[in-house]
Short mmCIF file of C-alpha atoms in Angstrom, two decimals:
data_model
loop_
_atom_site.label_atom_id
_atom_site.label_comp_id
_atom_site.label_asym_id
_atom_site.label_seq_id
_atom_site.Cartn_x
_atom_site.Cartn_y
_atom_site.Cartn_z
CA UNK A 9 179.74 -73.00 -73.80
CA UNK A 10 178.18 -70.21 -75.04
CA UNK A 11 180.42 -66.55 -74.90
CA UNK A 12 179.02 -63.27 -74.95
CA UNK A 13 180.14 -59.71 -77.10
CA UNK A 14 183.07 -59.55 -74.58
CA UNK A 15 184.81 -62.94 -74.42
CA UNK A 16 183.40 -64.16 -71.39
CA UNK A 17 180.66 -66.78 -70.77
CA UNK A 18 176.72 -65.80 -71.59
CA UNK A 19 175.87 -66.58 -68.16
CA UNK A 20 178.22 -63.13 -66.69
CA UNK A 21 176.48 -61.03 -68.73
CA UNK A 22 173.68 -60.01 -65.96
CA UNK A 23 176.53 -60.34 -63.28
CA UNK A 24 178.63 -57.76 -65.14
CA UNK A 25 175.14 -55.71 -65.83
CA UNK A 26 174.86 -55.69 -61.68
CA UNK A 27 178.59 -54.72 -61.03
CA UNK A 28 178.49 -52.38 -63.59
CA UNK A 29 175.13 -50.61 -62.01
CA UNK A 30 177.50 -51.44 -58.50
CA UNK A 31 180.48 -49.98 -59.26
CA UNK A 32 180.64 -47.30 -62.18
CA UNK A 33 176.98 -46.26 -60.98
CA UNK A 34 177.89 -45.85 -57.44
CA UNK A 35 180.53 -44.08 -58.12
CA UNK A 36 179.09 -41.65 -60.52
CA UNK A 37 176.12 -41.20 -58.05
CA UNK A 38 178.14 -40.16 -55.22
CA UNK A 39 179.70 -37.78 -57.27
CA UNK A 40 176.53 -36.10 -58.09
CA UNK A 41 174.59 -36.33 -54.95
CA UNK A 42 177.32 -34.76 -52.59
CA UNK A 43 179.43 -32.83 -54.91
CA UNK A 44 176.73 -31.75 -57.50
CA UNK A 45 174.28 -30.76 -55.07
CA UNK A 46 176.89 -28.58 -52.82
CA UNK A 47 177.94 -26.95 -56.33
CA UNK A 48 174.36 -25.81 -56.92
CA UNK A 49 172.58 -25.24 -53.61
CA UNK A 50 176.23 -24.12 -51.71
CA UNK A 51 176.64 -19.93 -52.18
CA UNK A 52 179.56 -19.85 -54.69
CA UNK A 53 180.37 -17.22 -56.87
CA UNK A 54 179.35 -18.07 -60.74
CA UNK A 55 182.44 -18.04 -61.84
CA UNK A 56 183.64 -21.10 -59.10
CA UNK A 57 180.47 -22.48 -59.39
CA UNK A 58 180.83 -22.69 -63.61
CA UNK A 59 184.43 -24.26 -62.81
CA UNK A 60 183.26 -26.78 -60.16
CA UNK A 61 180.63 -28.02 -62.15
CA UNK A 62 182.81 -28.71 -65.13
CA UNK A 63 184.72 -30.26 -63.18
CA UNK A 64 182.26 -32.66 -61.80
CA UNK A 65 181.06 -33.80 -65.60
CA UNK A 66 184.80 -34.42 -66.53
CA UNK A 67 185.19 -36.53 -63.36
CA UNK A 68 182.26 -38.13 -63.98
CA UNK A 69 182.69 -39.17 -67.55
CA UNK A 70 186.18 -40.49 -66.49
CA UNK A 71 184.84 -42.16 -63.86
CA UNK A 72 182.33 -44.04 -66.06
CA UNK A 73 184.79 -44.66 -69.01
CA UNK A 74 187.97 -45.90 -66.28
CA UNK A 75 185.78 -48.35 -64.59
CA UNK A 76 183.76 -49.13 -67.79
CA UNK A 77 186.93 -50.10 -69.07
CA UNK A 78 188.08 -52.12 -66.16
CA UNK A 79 185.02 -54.30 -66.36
CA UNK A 80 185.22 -54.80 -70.02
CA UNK A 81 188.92 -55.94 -70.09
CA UNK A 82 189.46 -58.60 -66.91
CA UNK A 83 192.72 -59.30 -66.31
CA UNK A 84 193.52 -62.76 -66.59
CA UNK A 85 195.39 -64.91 -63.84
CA UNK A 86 198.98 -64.45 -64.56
CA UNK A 87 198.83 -61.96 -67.44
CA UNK A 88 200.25 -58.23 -67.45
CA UNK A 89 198.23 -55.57 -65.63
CA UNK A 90 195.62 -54.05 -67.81
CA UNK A 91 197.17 -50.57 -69.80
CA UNK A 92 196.08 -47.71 -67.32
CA UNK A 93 194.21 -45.09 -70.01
CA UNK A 94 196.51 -42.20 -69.14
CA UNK A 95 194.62 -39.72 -70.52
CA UNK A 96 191.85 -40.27 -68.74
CA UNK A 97 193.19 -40.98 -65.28
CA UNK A 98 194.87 -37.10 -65.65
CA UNK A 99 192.06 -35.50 -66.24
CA UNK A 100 189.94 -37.29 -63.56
CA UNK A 101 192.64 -36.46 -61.77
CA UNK A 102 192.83 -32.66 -62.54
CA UNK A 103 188.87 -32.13 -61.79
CA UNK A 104 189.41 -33.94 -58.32
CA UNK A 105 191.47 -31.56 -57.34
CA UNK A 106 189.44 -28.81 -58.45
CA UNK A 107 186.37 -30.45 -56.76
CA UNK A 108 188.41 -30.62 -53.37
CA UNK A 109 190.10 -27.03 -53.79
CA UNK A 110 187.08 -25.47 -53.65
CA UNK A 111 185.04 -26.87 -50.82
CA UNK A 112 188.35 -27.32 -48.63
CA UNK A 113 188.95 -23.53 -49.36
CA UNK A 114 185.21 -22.73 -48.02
CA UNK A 115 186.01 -24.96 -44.71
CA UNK A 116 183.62 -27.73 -45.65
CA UNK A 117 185.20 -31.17 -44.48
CA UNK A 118 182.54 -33.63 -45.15
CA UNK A 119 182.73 -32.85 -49.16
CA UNK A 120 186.68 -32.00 -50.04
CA UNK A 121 187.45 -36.03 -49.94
CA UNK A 122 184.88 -37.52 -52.36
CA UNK A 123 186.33 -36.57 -55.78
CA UNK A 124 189.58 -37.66 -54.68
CA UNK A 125 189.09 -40.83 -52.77
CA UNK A 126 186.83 -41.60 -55.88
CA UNK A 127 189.65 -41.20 -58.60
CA UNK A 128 192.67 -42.87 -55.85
CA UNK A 129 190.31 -46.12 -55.60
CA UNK A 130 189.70 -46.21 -59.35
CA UNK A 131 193.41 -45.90 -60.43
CA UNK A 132 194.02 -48.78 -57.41
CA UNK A 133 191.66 -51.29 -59.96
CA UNK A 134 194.18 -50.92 -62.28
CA UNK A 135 196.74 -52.01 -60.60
CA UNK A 136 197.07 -56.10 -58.91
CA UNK A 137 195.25 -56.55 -55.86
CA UNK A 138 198.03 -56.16 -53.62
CA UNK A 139 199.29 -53.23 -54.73
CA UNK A 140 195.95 -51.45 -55.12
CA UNK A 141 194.94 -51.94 -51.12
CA UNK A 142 198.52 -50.69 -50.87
CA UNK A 143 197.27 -47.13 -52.52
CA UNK A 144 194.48 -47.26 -50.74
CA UNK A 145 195.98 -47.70 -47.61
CA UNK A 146 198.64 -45.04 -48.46
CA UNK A 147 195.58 -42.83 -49.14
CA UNK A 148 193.64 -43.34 -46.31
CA UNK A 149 196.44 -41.93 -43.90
CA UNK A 150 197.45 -39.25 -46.11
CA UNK A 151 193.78 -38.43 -46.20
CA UNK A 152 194.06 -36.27 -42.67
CA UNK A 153 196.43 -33.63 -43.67
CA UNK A 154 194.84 -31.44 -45.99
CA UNK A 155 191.16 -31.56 -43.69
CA UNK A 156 193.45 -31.11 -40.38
CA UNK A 157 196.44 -28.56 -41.86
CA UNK A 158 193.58 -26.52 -43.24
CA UNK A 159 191.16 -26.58 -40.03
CA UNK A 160 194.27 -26.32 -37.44
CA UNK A 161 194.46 -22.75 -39.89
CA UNK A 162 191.53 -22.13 -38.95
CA UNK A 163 191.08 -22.80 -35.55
CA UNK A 164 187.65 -23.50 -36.28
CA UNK A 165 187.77 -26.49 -33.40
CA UNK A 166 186.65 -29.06 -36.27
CA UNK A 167 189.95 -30.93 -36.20
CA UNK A 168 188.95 -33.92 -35.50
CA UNK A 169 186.48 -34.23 -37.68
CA UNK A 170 188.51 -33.11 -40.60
CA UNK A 171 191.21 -35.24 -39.81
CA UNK A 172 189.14 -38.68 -39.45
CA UNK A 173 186.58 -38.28 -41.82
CA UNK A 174 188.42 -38.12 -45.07
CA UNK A 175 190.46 -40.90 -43.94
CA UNK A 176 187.20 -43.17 -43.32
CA UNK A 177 185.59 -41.55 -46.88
CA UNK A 178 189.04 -43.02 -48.59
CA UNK A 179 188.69 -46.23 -46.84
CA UNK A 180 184.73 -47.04 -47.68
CA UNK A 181 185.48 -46.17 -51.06
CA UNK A 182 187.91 -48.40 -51.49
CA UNK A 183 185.71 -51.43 -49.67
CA UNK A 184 182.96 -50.32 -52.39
CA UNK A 185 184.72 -50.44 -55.09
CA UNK A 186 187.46 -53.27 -54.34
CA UNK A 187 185.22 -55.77 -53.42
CA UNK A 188 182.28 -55.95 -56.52
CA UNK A 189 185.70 -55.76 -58.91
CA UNK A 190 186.90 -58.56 -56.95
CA UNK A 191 184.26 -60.53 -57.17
CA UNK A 192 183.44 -60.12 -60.40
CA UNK A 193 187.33 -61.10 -61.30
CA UNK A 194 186.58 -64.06 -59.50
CA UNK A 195 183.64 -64.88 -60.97
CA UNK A 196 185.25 -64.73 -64.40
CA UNK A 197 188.17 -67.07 -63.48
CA UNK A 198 185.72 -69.52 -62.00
CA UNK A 199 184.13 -69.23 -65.29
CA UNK A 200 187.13 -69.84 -67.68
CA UNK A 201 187.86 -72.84 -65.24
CA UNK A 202 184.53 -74.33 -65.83
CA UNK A 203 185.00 -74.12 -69.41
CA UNK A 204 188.57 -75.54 -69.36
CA UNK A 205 187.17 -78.35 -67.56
CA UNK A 206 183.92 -78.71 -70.06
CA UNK A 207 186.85 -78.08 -72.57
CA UNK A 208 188.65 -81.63 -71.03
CA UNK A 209 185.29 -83.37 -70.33
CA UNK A 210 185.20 -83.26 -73.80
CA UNK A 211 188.42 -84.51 -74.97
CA UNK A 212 188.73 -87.20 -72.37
CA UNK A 213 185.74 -88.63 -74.05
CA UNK A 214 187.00 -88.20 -77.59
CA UNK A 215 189.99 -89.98 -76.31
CA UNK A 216 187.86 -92.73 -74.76
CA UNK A 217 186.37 -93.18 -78.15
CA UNK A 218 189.54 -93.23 -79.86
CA UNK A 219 190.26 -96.19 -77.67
CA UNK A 220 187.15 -98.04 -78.36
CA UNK A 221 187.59 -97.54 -81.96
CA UNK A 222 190.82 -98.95 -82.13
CA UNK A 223 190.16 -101.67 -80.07
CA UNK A 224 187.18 -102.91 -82.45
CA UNK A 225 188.77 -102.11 -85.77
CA UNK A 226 192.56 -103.83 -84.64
CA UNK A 227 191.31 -106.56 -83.20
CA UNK A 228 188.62 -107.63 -86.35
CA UNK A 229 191.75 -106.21 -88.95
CA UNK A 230 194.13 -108.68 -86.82
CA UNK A 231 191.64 -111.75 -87.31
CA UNK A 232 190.32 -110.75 -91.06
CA UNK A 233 194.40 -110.64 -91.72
CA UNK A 234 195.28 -113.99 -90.12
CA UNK A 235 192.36 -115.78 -91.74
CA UNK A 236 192.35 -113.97 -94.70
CA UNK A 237 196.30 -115.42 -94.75
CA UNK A 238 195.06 -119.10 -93.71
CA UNK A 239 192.86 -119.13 -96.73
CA UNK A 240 195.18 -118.14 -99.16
CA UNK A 241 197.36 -120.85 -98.04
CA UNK A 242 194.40 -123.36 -97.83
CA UNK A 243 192.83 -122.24 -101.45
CA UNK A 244 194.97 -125.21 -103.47
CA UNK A 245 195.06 -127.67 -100.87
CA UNK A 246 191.44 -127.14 -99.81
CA UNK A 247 189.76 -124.71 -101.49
CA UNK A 248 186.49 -125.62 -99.56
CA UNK A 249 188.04 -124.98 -96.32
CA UNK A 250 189.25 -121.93 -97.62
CA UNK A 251 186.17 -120.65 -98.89
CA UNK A 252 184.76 -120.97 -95.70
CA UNK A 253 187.44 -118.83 -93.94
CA UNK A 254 186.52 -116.32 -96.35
CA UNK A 255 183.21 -116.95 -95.32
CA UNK A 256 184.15 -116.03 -92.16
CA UNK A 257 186.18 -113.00 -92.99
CA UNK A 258 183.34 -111.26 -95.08
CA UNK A 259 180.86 -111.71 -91.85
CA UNK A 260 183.71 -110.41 -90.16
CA UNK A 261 184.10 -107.47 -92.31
CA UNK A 262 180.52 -107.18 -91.49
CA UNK A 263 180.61 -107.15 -87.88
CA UNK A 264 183.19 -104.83 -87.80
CA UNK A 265 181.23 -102.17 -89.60
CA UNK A 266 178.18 -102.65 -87.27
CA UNK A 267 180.38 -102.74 -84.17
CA UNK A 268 182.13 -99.28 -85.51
CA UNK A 269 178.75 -97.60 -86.09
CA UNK A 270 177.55 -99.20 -82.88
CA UNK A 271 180.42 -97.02 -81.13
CA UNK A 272 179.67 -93.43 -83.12
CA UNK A 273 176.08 -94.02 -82.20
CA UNK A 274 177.05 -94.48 -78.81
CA UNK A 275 175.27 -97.92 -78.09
CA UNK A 276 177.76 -100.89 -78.41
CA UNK A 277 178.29 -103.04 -75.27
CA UNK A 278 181.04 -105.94 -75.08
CA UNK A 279 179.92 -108.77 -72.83
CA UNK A 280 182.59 -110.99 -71.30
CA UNK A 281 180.36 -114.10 -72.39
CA UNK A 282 180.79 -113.04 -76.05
CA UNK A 283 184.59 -112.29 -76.08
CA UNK A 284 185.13 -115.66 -74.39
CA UNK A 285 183.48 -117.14 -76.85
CA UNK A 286 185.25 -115.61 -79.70
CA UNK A 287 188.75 -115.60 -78.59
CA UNK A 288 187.97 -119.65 -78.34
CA UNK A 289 187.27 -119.20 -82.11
CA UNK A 290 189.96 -117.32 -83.07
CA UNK A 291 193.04 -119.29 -80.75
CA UNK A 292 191.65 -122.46 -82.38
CA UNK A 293 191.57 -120.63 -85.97
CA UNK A 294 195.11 -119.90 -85.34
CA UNK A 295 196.31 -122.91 -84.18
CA UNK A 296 196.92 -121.82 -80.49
CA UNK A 297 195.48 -124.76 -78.44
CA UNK A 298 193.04 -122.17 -75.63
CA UNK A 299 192.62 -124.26 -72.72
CA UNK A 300 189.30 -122.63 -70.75
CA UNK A 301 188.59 -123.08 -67.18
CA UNK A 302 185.38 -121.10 -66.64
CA UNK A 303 182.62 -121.20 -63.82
CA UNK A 304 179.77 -120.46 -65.97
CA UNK A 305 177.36 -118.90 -63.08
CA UNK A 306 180.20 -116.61 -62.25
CA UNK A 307 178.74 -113.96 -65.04
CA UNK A 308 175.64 -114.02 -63.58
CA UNK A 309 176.83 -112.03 -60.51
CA UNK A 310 178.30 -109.16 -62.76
CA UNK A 311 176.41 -105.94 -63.86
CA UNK A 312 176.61 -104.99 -67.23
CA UNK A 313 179.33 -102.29 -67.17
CA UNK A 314 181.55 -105.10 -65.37
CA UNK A 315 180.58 -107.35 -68.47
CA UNK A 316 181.89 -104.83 -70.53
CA UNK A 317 185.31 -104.23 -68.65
CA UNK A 318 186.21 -107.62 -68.33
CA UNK A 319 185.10 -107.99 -72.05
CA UNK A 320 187.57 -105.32 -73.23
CA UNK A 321 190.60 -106.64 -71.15
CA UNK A 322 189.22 -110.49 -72.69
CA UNK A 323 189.33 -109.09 -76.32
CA UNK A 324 192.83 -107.26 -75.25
CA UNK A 325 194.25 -109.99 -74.55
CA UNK A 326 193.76 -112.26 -77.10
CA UNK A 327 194.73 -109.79 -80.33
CA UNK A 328 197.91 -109.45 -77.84
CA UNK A 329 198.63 -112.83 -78.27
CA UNK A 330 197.57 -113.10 -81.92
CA UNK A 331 199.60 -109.89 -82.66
CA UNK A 332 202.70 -109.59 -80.55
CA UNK A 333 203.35 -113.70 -79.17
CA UNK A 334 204.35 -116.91 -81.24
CA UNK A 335 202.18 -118.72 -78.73
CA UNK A 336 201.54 -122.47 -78.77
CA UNK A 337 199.38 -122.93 -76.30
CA UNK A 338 197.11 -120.15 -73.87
CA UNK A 339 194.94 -120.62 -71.37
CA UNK A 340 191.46 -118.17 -69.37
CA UNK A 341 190.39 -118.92 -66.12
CA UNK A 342 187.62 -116.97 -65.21
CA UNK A 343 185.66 -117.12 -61.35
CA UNK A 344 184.53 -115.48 -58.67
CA UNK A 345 186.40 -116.10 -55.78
CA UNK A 346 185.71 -113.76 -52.29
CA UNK A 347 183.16 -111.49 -53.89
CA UNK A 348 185.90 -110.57 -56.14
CA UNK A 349 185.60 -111.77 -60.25
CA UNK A 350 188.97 -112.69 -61.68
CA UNK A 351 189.80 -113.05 -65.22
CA UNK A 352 193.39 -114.57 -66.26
CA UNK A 353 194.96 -114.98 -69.89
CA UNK A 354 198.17 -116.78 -70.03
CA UNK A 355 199.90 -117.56 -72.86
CA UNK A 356 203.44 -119.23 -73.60
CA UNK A 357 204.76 -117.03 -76.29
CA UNK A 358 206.10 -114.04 -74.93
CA UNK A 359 208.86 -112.95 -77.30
CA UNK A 360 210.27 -109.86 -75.70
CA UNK A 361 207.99 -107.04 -77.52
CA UNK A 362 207.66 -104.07 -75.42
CA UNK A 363 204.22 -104.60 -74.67
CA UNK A 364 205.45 -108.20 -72.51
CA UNK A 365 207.88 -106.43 -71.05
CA UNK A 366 205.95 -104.18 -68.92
CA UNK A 367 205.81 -104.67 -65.44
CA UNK A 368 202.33 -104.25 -64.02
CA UNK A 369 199.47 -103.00 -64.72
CA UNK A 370 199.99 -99.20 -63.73
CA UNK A 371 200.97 -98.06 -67.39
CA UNK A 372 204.75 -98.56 -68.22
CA UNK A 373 206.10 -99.19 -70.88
CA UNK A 374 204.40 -98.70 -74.65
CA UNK A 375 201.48 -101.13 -73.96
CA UNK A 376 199.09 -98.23 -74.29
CA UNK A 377 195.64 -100.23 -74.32
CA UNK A 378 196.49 -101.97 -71.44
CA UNK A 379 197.59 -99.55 -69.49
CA UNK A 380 194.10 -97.51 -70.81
CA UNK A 381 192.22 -100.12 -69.62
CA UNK A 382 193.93 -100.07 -66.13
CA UNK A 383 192.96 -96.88 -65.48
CA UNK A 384 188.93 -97.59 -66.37
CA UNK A 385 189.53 -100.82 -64.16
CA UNK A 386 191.05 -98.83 -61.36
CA UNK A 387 188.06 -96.12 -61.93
CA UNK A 388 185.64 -99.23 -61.40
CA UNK A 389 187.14 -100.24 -58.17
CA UNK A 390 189.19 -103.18 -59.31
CA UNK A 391 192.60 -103.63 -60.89
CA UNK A 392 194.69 -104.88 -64.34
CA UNK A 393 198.33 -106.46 -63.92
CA UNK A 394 200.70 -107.72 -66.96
CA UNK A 395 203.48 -109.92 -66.57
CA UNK A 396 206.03 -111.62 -68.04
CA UNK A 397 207.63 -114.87 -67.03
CA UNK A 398 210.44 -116.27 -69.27
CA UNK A 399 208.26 -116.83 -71.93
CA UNK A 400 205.21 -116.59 -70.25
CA UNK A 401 203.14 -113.60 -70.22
CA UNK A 402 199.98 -113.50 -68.37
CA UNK A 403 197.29 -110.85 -67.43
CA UNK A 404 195.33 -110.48 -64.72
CA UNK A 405 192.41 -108.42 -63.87
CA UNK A 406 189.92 -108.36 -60.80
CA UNK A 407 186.45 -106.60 -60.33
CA UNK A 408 184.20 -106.27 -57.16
CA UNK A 409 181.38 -108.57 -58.48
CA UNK A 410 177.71 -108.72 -56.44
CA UNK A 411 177.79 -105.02 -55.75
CA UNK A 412 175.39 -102.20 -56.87
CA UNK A 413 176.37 -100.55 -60.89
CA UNK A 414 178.74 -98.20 -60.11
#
C-alpha cells in the first residue's frame, strides 16, 4: 500500500487536492468576492479602506494556513484533538472583526457576517464533530444581534433582514465547510481500515504458511528420526535391512526439501490418495499394525482442494500417533456416505498428552494443528472432531463431497 508525502494512502492525494480546492478555496474566494469587492468599489474613506483591506489579506492567509493545516494533520479515531494554531486563529480573528465593524457601521447587512461566520466555522474544524456543530449552532443564533441591535438603531425598517440573514450566512458556512472536512476524515479512516485489513490479509497468510511448513518439515523430521533410530538398531543385526532404511531416510530427506520449496513457491498440493498411502508405510515401519478400510471410488467424487484438506488432517493424524501415542494397533476408514466424505483415524495409544485430551474439534486445548485445521475445514463447509476414549483417541473429519470447488 503505497503512502503519499503526508502519511496517508497515494490514492487520497487527488481527493485531498479536491477538498483542498473545496474548502480552503471556497473559503478564501468568498472572502474576496463579497468583502474585497465592497472594500474597493463601496465609498470608504482611504484611510478605512487601507485598514479593511489589510484586514482581508490577514484573514485570508489565516484562512488558507488554518484549514491548510486541518487537512494536512487528520485526526485519527480516538486520538487528541489536533493543537488549534493560536496565533493564527487571533489574528483571523482580529481582521474579522475589523471586516464586520466596518460594513455593520455603514448599515450594510448582507456583508458584516462573512468574515466572521468564516473564521467561527474554521475554529469549529478544530474541535470534534460534536462540539464544532455545537459552535456553529451557538453562532448561528447569536448571529441576529449585532445586524438587528444595529438596524433597530437605525430604524431603517431592515430588521428582518438583518436579523435572519447573518444567521443563515453562519449556518451555510458551516454546511460548506463541515461536510467536505467530514468526508474527507472519513475517507481517510476508511483508508487506514483498508490497509489494516491488507495489513492482516497478509499475515493470515504468512501464518497459513507457517502452518504448512511445519506440517511438512515435522512430519518428514518425525519419520527420518524413527527410521533413522530403527536402522541404528538394525545396523549389527541386519545391516542390509538397515541400509535400506537409510535408503529410505536420504529419499526422505529429499522429499522434504522439494515439498518445502514446493510450499515457498506456492505450488505443493497434498492428495488424500498419497497420505493414505504413506501413513500405511510409515505405521507398518513403526510397527503399528494400520488396519485400512477404504472405498477406493470415494476420491473420485472429491475436488482437489478437498483432496488436499482431507490430506492434511490424514498426514495430521498419523505423526500424532507416531509422535504423541505408544499405539499398537490404528485403524482409517475412509467413504462417502450421504454426499458427505468421512475420514476416521483411530488409534489405541492415547497416553494422556494434551493434544488427546482435547475435547472436540473447535480448538481447546494445546493441539494447535488440529485445531488450525478445524478452522480451514469449517471454512470449507465441513467439520474436524478429536476424541479421546480411555485409551483410544480417534479423529474425525467430514467434507461435502460431489459439490462445485468452493
Amino acid at each position: 500500500m503505497r503512502t503519499g508525502p503526508n502519511g496517508h494512502g497515494a490514492e487520497l492525494t487527488g481527493f485531498r487536492r479536491f477538498t483542498w480546492w473545496a474548502v480552503p478555496g471556497t473559503c478564501a474566494f468568498m472572502l474576496v468576492l463579497f468583502t474585497g469587492d465592497w472594500i474597493v468599489a463601496g465609498d470608504l474613506p482611504a484611510p478605512v479602506r487601507a485598514l479593511g483591506a489589510a484586514a482581508l489579506a490577514v484573514e485570508v492567509a489565516s484562512c488558507v494556513v488554518l484549514l491548510g493545516r486541518r487537512l494536512t494533520v487528520r485526526p485519527a479515531t480516538g486520538a487528541p484533538p489536533i493543537p488549534l494554531p493560536a496565533g493564527w486563529l487571533a489574528a483571523g480573528g482580529a481582521a474579522a472583526a475589523v471586516m464586520a465593524a466596518i460594513p455593520l457601521s455603514r448599515y450594510d447587512y448582507g456583508v458584516w457576517a462573512v468574515a466572521p461566520a468564516i473564521m467561527v466555522v474554521i475554529a469549529a474544524t478544530y474541535l470534534p464533530p460534536r462540539r464544532g456543530w455545537l459552535l456553529v449552532a451557538a453562532a448561528a443564533a447569536l448571529a441576529p444581534l449585532p445586524g438587528g441591535i444595529v438596524s433597530n438603531a437605525a430604524a431603517d425598517g431592515h430588521l428582518l433582514y438583518a436579523a435572519l440573514f447573518p444567521a443563515g450566512l453562519v449556518a451555510f458556512t458551516g454546511w460548506t465547510v463541515l461536510g467536505p472536512l467530514w468526508a474527507w476524515d472519513t475517507a481517510g479512516r476508511l483508508n487506514e481500515a483498508r490497509m489494516l485489513s491488507a495489513e492482516l490479509a497478509v499475515k493470515d497468510e504468512r501464518l497459513r504458511f507457517a502452518a504448512d511448513l511445519h506440517d511438512i518439515q515435522g512430519h518428514h523430521l518425525q519419520v527420518i528420526a524413527l527410521k533413522s533410530e530403527l536402522a541404528a538398531r538394525l545396523a549389527e543385526v541386519d545391516p542390509a535391512r538397515a541400509a535400506a532404511e537409510m535408503a529410505e531416510v536420504r529419499q526422505l530427506a529429499a522429499d522434504a526439501l522439494s515439498d518445502t520449496r514446493a510450499v515457498v513457491q506456492g505450488y505443493r498440493r497434498t492428495t488424500l490418495d498419497e497420505e493414505i498411502a504413506n501413513a500405511t508405510r510409515v505405521l507398518a515401519a513403526a510397527g503399528i499394525d494400520a488396519r485400512m478400510s477404504l472405498d477406493p471410488a470415494a476420491t473420485a467424487d472429491l475436488d482437489d482442494t478437498d483432496r488436499h484438506l482431507l490430506g492434511l488432517v490424514m498426514r495430521e493424524a498419523t505423526t500424532n500417533v507416531l509422535r504423541h501415542s505408544a499405539a499398537r494397533n490404528a485403524d482409517v476408514d475412509y467413504r462417502i456416505a450421504g454426499g458427505t466424505a468421512r475420514l476416521r483415524v483411530g488409534n489405541d495409544g492415547a497416553d494422556g498428552h494434551p493434544l488427546t485430551a482435547s475435547g472436540s474439534g473447535s480448538g481447546g486445548g494445546s493441539g494447535s494443528g488440529l485445531a488450525t485445521l478445524a478452522e480451514r475445514l469449517r471454512a470449507a463447509g465441513g467439520e474436524l472432531a478429536w476424541d479421546r476414549d480411555g485409551d483410544r483417541f480417534t479423529v474425525a473429519a467430514a467434507l461435502p463431497a460431489g459439490e462445485e470447488p468452493r
